[in-house]
Amino acid sequence: MGRCQGRWVIDREYGRQFRAIMLRTAPPNTAEGMKKYLASGLIKGIGPAMAGRLVDAFDVQVFEVIEQTPARLLEVDGIGKGRQGKIVSAWNDQKAVREIMVFLHGHGVSTSRAFRIFKTYGEQSIEKVTEDPYRLARDIWGIGFKTADLIAEKLGIGKQSDLRARAGVEFVLYELTENGHCALSREGLSKNSQAMLEIPPEIIESAIEYGLTEKRLVQGKNDKGETLVYLAPYEAAERKLAENLVALSKGDHPCPDVDVIKAIAWVEKRIGFSLAPAQKEAIDLAVKSKVHGHHGGTGRGKNDPGECNRPGACGQEAGRGFVRPDRQSGQANV
């Protein structure tokens, strides 16, 4: 059971639907649900074992007993005056929290995630989640689009809603960052979003425009004139990285002149193996350019040129380190 506020709308796919603005569920009305709630850790003085004893003693009247006839708690084995007072005090303190947690539990949110939601939104948790459950993926670490999507479905938000399309577009871009991409062509973003979300192109295009207007997305062109779309933080990071590299490249190289061919031959003898032509080119570039980078998967020999550029490795003349990515952590090492 529950109370809801909202309005009737006509959905393109499902026809007349009720769009909830505020939805409040009633507390658990089964003994099992009440036991889980009491065992969640919200009420000081009640753990899993005590929750079981309370429900065994009072069945589905347990909430009513705690709130209206707390003296009856003394009937339960293990509850004395001190513990009874602690339970009643915690129950009263948690009334607002309790309503929020019951609401979140009723929509499939685990206790640990519900705590994070309450910590983020406080007493506005129910209002904010019902207004836009997809904000959870943006605001709270550990909650992604797929979890928010399940909550949205339970709240009755349509699969082709603007809210879902807007959040889904950002999710598609975020998934690409996991593979090392910072942006996607606008056409590619639209097609990928349509395929993943099963939403018509006109709604996806509207969602992209909304993201650009709200400055959650940034649009630009590459050197081929292709329109690219970024998540705003990644566009800012890419632009700042480019600015920093340009700044680092200016000025004189810190290394003195080095006979690279001679130095490489000397270091190969010292380390006991020969470098590949591309690795030799990397070393040559390192002693001539203030900034350069190289990339590749694990085991591709990225670290070997770095060994040759350690201080003293190519003779004391080299005298400088070499910036390279670490194999395991992906961080830059010098």
Short mmCIF file of C-alpha atoms in Angstrom, two decimals:
data_model
loop_
_atom_site.label_atom_id
_atom_site.label_comp_id
_atom_site.label_asym_id
_atom_site.label_seq_id
_atom_site.Cartn_x
_atom_site.Cartn_y
_atom_site.Cartn_z
CA MET A 1 0.00 0.00 0.00
CA GLY A 2 1.06 3.59 -0.50
CA ARG A 3 0.14 7.16 -1.30
CA CYS A 4 1.07 8.87 -4.51
CA GLN A 5 0.71 12.31 -6.04
CA GLY A 6 1.03 13.06 -9.73
CA ARG A 7 -0.94 13.42 -12.93
CA TRP A 8 -2.31 11.35 -15.78
CA VAL A 9 -0.37 11.43 -19.05
CA ILE A 10 -0.68 9.78 -22.45
CA ASP A 11 2.35 7.55 -23.12
CA ARG A 12 3.30 6.87 -26.77
CA GLU A 13 3.60 3.15 -26.15
CA TYR A 14 1.36 2.34 -23.19
CA GLY A 15 -1.44 4.90 -23.52
CA ARG A 16 -2.94 6.54 -20.43
CA GLN A 17 -0.48 6.32 -17.54
CA PHE A 18 -0.15 7.88 -14.10
CA ARG A 19 3.09 9.85 -13.75
CA ALA A 20 4.02 10.00 -10.08
CA ILE A 21 5.55 13.16 -8.65
CA MET A 22 5.57 11.94 -5.05
CA LEU A 23 5.24 8.31 -3.99
CA ARG A 24 5.32 7.10 -0.39
CA THR A 25 5.03 3.45 0.48
CA ALA A 26 3.54 2.13 3.69
CA PRO A 27 5.82 0.38 6.20
CA PRO A 28 6.33 -3.37 5.75
CA ASN A 29 3.12 -5.21 6.60
CA THR A 30 4.56 -8.72 6.82
CA ALA A 31 6.46 -10.24 9.71
CA GLU A 32 9.42 -11.03 7.45
CA GLY A 33 9.59 -7.47 6.11
CA MET A 34 9.42 -6.02 9.61
CA LYS A 35 12.17 -8.36 10.81
CA LYS A 36 14.47 -7.27 7.95
CA TYR A 37 13.82 -3.63 8.69
CA LEU A 38 14.50 -3.98 12.42
CA ALA A 39 17.67 -6.00 11.68
CA SER A 40 19.00 -3.36 9.26
CA GLY A 41 20.96 -1.54 11.99
CA LEU A 42 18.83 1.61 11.91
CA ILE A 43 17.46 1.17 15.43
CA LYS A 44 20.12 1.15 18.14
CA GLY A 45 19.66 -1.71 20.56
CA ILE A 46 18.19 -4.05 17.93
CA GLY A 47 20.35 -6.49 16.01
CA PRO A 48 19.34 -9.49 13.86
CA ALA A 49 18.76 -11.78 16.85
CA MET A 50 16.75 -9.23 18.81
CA ALA A 51 14.75 -8.36 15.69
CA GLY A 52 13.76 -12.03 15.45
CA ARG A 53 12.71 -12.15 19.12
CA LEU A 54 10.64 -8.96 18.79
CA VAL A 55 8.77 -10.25 15.75
CA ASP A 56 8.28 -13.65 17.39
CA ALA A 57 6.76 -11.88 20.41
CA PHE A 58 4.56 -9.29 18.68
CA ASP A 59 4.26 -10.49 15.08
CA VAL A 60 3.01 -7.74 12.70
CA GLN A 61 2.09 -5.49 15.66
CA VAL A 62 5.78 -4.98 16.51
CA PHE A 63 6.00 -1.43 15.08
CA GLU A 64 2.79 -0.46 16.87
CA VAL A 65 4.14 -1.83 20.15
CA ILE A 66 7.41 0.12 19.88
CA GLU A 67 5.62 3.38 19.06
CA GLN A 68 2.45 3.19 21.16
CA THR A 69 2.99 0.73 24.01
CA PRO A 70 6.79 0.62 24.49
CA ALA A 71 6.43 -0.75 28.03
CA ARG A 72 5.55 -4.10 26.45
CA LEU A 73 9.11 -4.37 25.12
CA LEU A 74 10.08 -5.47 28.63
CA GLU A 75 8.19 -8.72 27.94
CA VAL A 76 10.90 -9.76 25.49
CA ASP A 77 13.84 -11.74 26.82
CA GLY A 78 17.02 -9.64 26.79
CA ILE A 79 15.31 -6.23 27.02
CA GLY A 80 15.63 -4.34 30.30
CA LYS A 81 14.85 -0.73 31.19
CA GLY A 82 18.10 0.58 29.69
CA ARG A 83 17.74 -1.21 26.37
CA GLN A 84 14.04 -0.37 26.17
CA GLY A 85 14.81 3.34 26.55
CA LYS A 86 17.52 3.13 23.90
CA ILE A 87 15.18 1.41 21.42
CA VAL A 88 12.35 3.92 21.97
CA SER A 89 14.71 6.90 21.68
CA ALA A 90 16.28 5.56 18.49
CA TRP A 91 12.84 4.77 17.04
CA ASN A 92 11.67 8.35 17.57
CA ASP A 93 14.91 9.80 16.20
CA GLN A 94 14.64 7.66 13.09
CA LYS A 95 11.04 8.44 12.10
CA ALA A 96 12.05 10.52 9.08
CA VAL A 97 14.86 8.16 8.22
CA ARG A 98 12.57 5.20 8.65
CA GLU A 99 10.07 6.48 6.10
CA ILE A 100 12.89 7.07 3.61
CA MET A 101 14.49 3.67 4.16
CA VAL A 102 11.16 1.85 3.91
CA PHE A 103 10.49 3.68 0.66
CA LEU A 104 13.91 2.76 -0.76
CA HIS A 105 13.72 -0.85 0.42
CA GLY A 106 10.31 -1.08 -1.22
CA HIS A 107 11.90 -0.14 -4.53
CA GLY A 108 14.66 -2.73 -4.40
CA VAL A 109 17.42 -0.59 -2.89
CA SER A 110 19.78 -2.43 -0.54
CA THR A 111 20.40 -1.12 2.98
CA SER A 112 23.98 -0.04 2.22
CA ARG A 113 22.90 1.93 -0.86
CA ALA A 114 19.91 3.36 0.96
CA PHE A 115 22.26 4.72 3.65
CA ARG A 116 24.38 6.41 0.96
CA ILE A 117 21.28 7.91 -0.63
CA PHE A 118 20.08 9.28 2.71
CA LYS A 119 23.54 10.62 3.52
CA THR A 120 23.55 12.49 0.18
CA TYR A 121 19.99 13.84 0.08
CA GLY A 122 18.88 13.77 3.71
CA GLU A 123 15.18 14.39 4.33
CA GLN A 124 14.70 15.19 0.62
CA SER A 125 15.65 11.64 -0.41
CA ILE A 126 12.13 10.48 -1.33
CA GLU A 127 11.35 13.66 -3.23
CA LYS A 128 14.61 13.64 -5.18
CA VAL A 129 14.53 9.93 -6.04
CA THR A 130 10.91 10.01 -7.22
CA GLU A 131 11.54 13.20 -9.21
CA ASP A 132 14.56 11.74 -11.04
CA PRO A 133 15.94 8.34 -9.97
CA TYR A 134 18.67 8.62 -12.60
CA ARG A 135 20.32 11.34 -10.56
CA LEU A 136 21.52 8.51 -8.28
CA ALA A 137 23.97 7.43 -11.00
CA ARG A 138 25.32 10.99 -11.25
CA ASP A 139 25.46 11.85 -7.55
CA ILE A 140 26.29 8.68 -5.64
CA TRP A 141 29.36 6.51 -6.03
CA GLY A 142 28.55 2.83 -6.47
CA ILE A 143 25.14 3.38 -8.08
CA GLY A 144 25.22 3.17 -11.86
CA PHE A 145 22.74 3.66 -14.65
CA LYS A 146 21.51 0.05 -14.58
CA THR A 147 20.62 0.20 -10.88
CA ALA A 148 18.95 3.60 -11.30
CA ASP A 149 17.06 2.21 -14.30
CA LEU A 150 15.61 -0.62 -12.21
CA ILE A 151 14.49 1.84 -9.54
CA ALA A 152 12.95 4.07 -12.22
CA GLU A 153 11.01 1.12 -13.61
CA LYS A 154 9.59 0.33 -10.18
CA LEU A 155 8.58 3.98 -9.83
CA GLY A 156 6.65 3.69 -13.08
CA ILE A 157 8.91 5.83 -15.26
CA GLY A 158 8.46 4.79 -18.89
CA LYS A 159 11.19 3.10 -20.91
CA GLN A 160 10.99 5.88 -23.49
CA SER A 161 10.82 8.77 -21.06
CA ASP A 162 12.96 11.87 -21.48
CA LEU A 163 14.55 11.19 -18.08
CA ARG A 164 15.72 7.75 -19.16
CA ALA A 165 16.96 8.98 -22.54
CA ARG A 166 19.02 11.80 -20.99
CA ALA A 167 20.62 9.51 -18.43
CA GLY A 168 21.15 6.76 -21.02
CA VAL A 169 23.04 9.04 -23.40
CA GLU A 170 25.47 9.92 -20.62
CA PHE A 171 25.79 6.24 -19.71
CA VAL A 172 26.74 5.32 -23.29
CA LEU A 173 29.48 7.95 -23.26
CA TYR A 174 30.68 6.83 -19.82
CA GLU A 175 30.93 3.22 -20.96
CA LEU A 176 33.23 4.33 -23.78
CA THR A 177 35.62 5.94 -21.30
CA GLU A 178 36.18 2.49 -19.82
CA ASN A 179 37.80 1.60 -23.16
CA GLY A 180 39.96 4.72 -23.22
CA HIS A 181 37.75 6.97 -25.36
CA CYS A 182 36.96 10.55 -24.37
CA ALA A 183 34.29 11.26 -27.00
CA LEU A 184 32.06 9.74 -29.66
CA SER A 185 30.75 11.11 -32.92
CA ARG A 186 27.28 12.56 -32.54
CA GLU A 187 25.95 10.11 -35.09
CA GLY A 188 27.60 7.21 -33.27
CA LEU A 189 26.26 8.40 -29.92
CA SER A 190 22.75 8.60 -31.29
CA LYS A 191 22.89 5.13 -32.88
CA ASN A 192 24.50 3.48 -29.84
CA SER A 193 21.97 5.07 -27.50
CA GLN A 194 19.03 3.99 -29.67
CA ALA A 195 20.32 0.42 -29.73
CA MET A 196 21.08 0.16 -26.02
CA LEU A 197 18.02 1.99 -24.69
CA GLU A 198 15.53 0.94 -27.40
CA ILE A 199 14.36 4.54 -27.68
CA PRO A 200 13.38 6.25 -30.99
CA PRO A 201 15.94 8.61 -32.60
CA GLU A 202 13.90 11.79 -32.08
CA ILE A 203 13.86 11.25 -28.28
CA ILE A 204 17.59 10.48 -28.25
CA GLU A 205 18.36 13.62 -30.27
CA SER A 206 16.26 15.65 -27.86
CA ALA A 207 18.20 14.12 -24.96
CA ILE A 208 21.54 15.04 -26.55
CA GLU A 209 20.37 18.62 -27.07
CA TYR A 210 19.23 18.78 -23.46
CA GLY A 211 22.65 17.59 -22.25
CA LEU A 212 24.38 20.24 -24.37
CA THR A 213 22.05 22.99 -23.11
CA GLU A 214 22.62 21.95 -19.48
CA LYS A 215 26.38 21.78 -20.14
CA ARG A 216 26.52 18.15 -19.05
CA LEU A 217 27.71 17.36 -22.59
CA VAL A 218 30.14 19.30 -24.79
CA GLN A 219 30.21 19.24 -28.57
CA GLY A 220 33.19 19.94 -30.80
CA LYS A 221 34.86 18.93 -34.06
CA ASN A 222 37.99 16.89 -34.74
CA ASP A 223 40.57 17.64 -37.43
CA LYS A 224 38.42 15.76 -39.96
CA GLY A 225 35.44 18.04 -39.33
CA GLU A 226 33.52 15.27 -37.58
CA THR A 227 31.19 16.37 -34.76
CA LEU A 228 32.16 14.79 -31.45
CA VAL A 229 30.25 14.71 -28.16
CA TYR A 230 32.01 14.52 -24.77
CA LEU A 231 30.91 14.21 -21.19
CA ALA A 232 31.78 17.69 -19.90
CA PRO A 233 34.42 16.56 -17.32
CA TYR A 234 36.29 14.50 -19.93
CA GLU A 235 36.33 17.33 -22.46
CA ALA A 236 37.73 19.65 -19.79
CA ALA A 237 40.36 17.06 -18.80
CA GLU A 238 41.43 16.47 -22.41
CA ARG A 239 41.72 20.22 -23.06
CA LYS A 240 43.72 20.78 -19.85
CA LEU A 241 46.04 17.89 -20.67
CA ALA A 242 46.77 19.39 -24.10
CA GLU A 243 47.46 22.79 -22.52
CA ASN A 244 49.85 21.23 -20.00
CA LEU A 245 51.73 19.29 -22.68
CA VAL A 246 52.18 22.44 -24.76
CA ALA A 247 53.49 24.29 -21.70
CA LEU A 248 55.91 21.47 -20.86
CA SER A 249 57.23 21.33 -24.43
CA LYS A 250 58.39 24.94 -24.40
CA GLY A 251 61.93 25.97 -23.54
CA ASP A 252 65.27 24.22 -23.75
CA HIS A 253 65.63 20.47 -23.36
CA PRO A 254 67.21 19.66 -19.97
CA CYS A 255 69.46 16.93 -21.41
CA PRO A 256 72.87 17.76 -22.91
CA ASP A 257 73.78 16.44 -26.35
CA VAL A 258 74.08 12.65 -26.34
CA ASP A 259 75.45 10.28 -28.97
CA VAL A 260 72.32 8.13 -28.93
CA ILE A 261 73.62 5.31 -31.14
CA LYS A 262 76.75 4.91 -29.05
CA ALA A 263 74.82 5.19 -25.78
CA ILE A 264 72.27 2.56 -26.85
CA ALA A 265 75.02 0.11 -27.86
CA TRP A 266 76.66 0.62 -24.46
CA VAL A 267 73.45 0.11 -22.51
CA GLU A 268 72.40 -2.98 -24.52
CA LYS A 269 75.64 -4.62 -23.51
CA ARG A 270 75.02 -3.65 -19.91
CA ILE A 271 71.41 -4.88 -19.67
CA GLY A 272 72.02 -8.02 -21.70
CA PHE A 273 69.48 -7.74 -24.52
CA SER A 274 68.89 -5.75 -27.68
CA LEU A 275 66.22 -3.12 -28.12
CA ALA A 276 63.77 -3.21 -31.00
CA PRO A 277 64.00 -0.45 -33.65
CA ALA A 278 60.86 1.27 -32.30
CA GLN A 279 62.34 1.27 -28.79
CA LYS A 280 65.53 2.87 -30.10
CA GLU A 281 63.42 5.52 -31.82
CA ALA A 282 61.65 6.20 -28.53
CA ILE A 283 64.97 6.78 -26.77
CA ASP A 284 66.19 9.05 -29.57
CA LEU A 285 62.98 11.07 -29.29
CA ALA A 286 63.27 11.26 -25.51
CA VAL A 287 66.67 12.96 -25.62
CA LYS A 288 65.57 15.40 -28.34
CA SER A 289 62.02 16.31 -27.25
CA LYS A 290 61.00 17.62 -23.84
CA VAL A 291 57.65 15.83 -23.99
CA HIS A 292 56.69 12.65 -25.74
CA GLY A 293 54.63 9.58 -24.99
CA HIS A 294 54.29 5.98 -26.04
CA HIS A 295 51.55 3.48 -25.43
CA GLY A 296 50.64 -0.15 -25.87
CA GLY A 297 49.32 -3.16 -23.99
CA THR A 298 51.09 -5.14 -21.28
CA GLY A 299 54.28 -6.83 -22.48
CA ARG A 300 54.81 -4.46 -25.42
CA GLY A 301 58.16 -3.21 -24.20
CA LYS A 302 57.09 0.21 -22.95
CA ASN A 303 59.30 0.00 -19.87
CA ASP A 304 62.49 -1.06 -21.64
CA PRO A 305 63.32 2.35 -23.17
CA GLY A 306 62.69 3.80 -19.72
CA GLU A 307 65.37 1.58 -18.25
CA CYS A 308 67.81 2.99 -20.79
CA ASN A 309 66.94 6.55 -19.85
CA ARG A 310 67.47 6.26 -16.12
CA PRO A 311 70.22 8.50 -14.79
CA GLY A 312 73.56 6.98 -15.78
CA ALA A 313 72.09 4.21 -17.95
CA CYS A 314 73.25 5.85 -21.19
CA GLY A 315 76.39 7.16 -19.55
CA GLN A 316 76.27 10.05 -17.09
CA GLU A 317 75.64 12.34 -20.05
CA ALA A 318 71.93 11.34 -20.19
CA GLY A 319 71.40 12.59 -16.69
CA ARG A 320 67.54 12.62 -16.87
CA GLY A 321 64.64 10.27 -16.26
CA PHE A 322 62.04 9.20 -18.77
CA VAL A 323 58.29 9.48 -18.26
CA ARG A 324 56.47 6.25 -19.03
CA PRO A 325 53.29 4.43 -17.96
CA ASP A 326 53.58 1.75 -15.30
CA ARG A 327 52.54 -1.71 -16.51
CA GLN A 328 50.31 -2.58 -13.61
CA SER A 329 48.88 0.69 -12.30
CA GLY A 330 48.73 2.71 -15.51
CA GLN A 331 50.28 5.66 -13.66
CA ALA A 332 53.15 7.68 -15.02
CA ASN A 333 56.58 6.87 -13.66
CA VAL A 334 59.75 8.92 -14.03
#
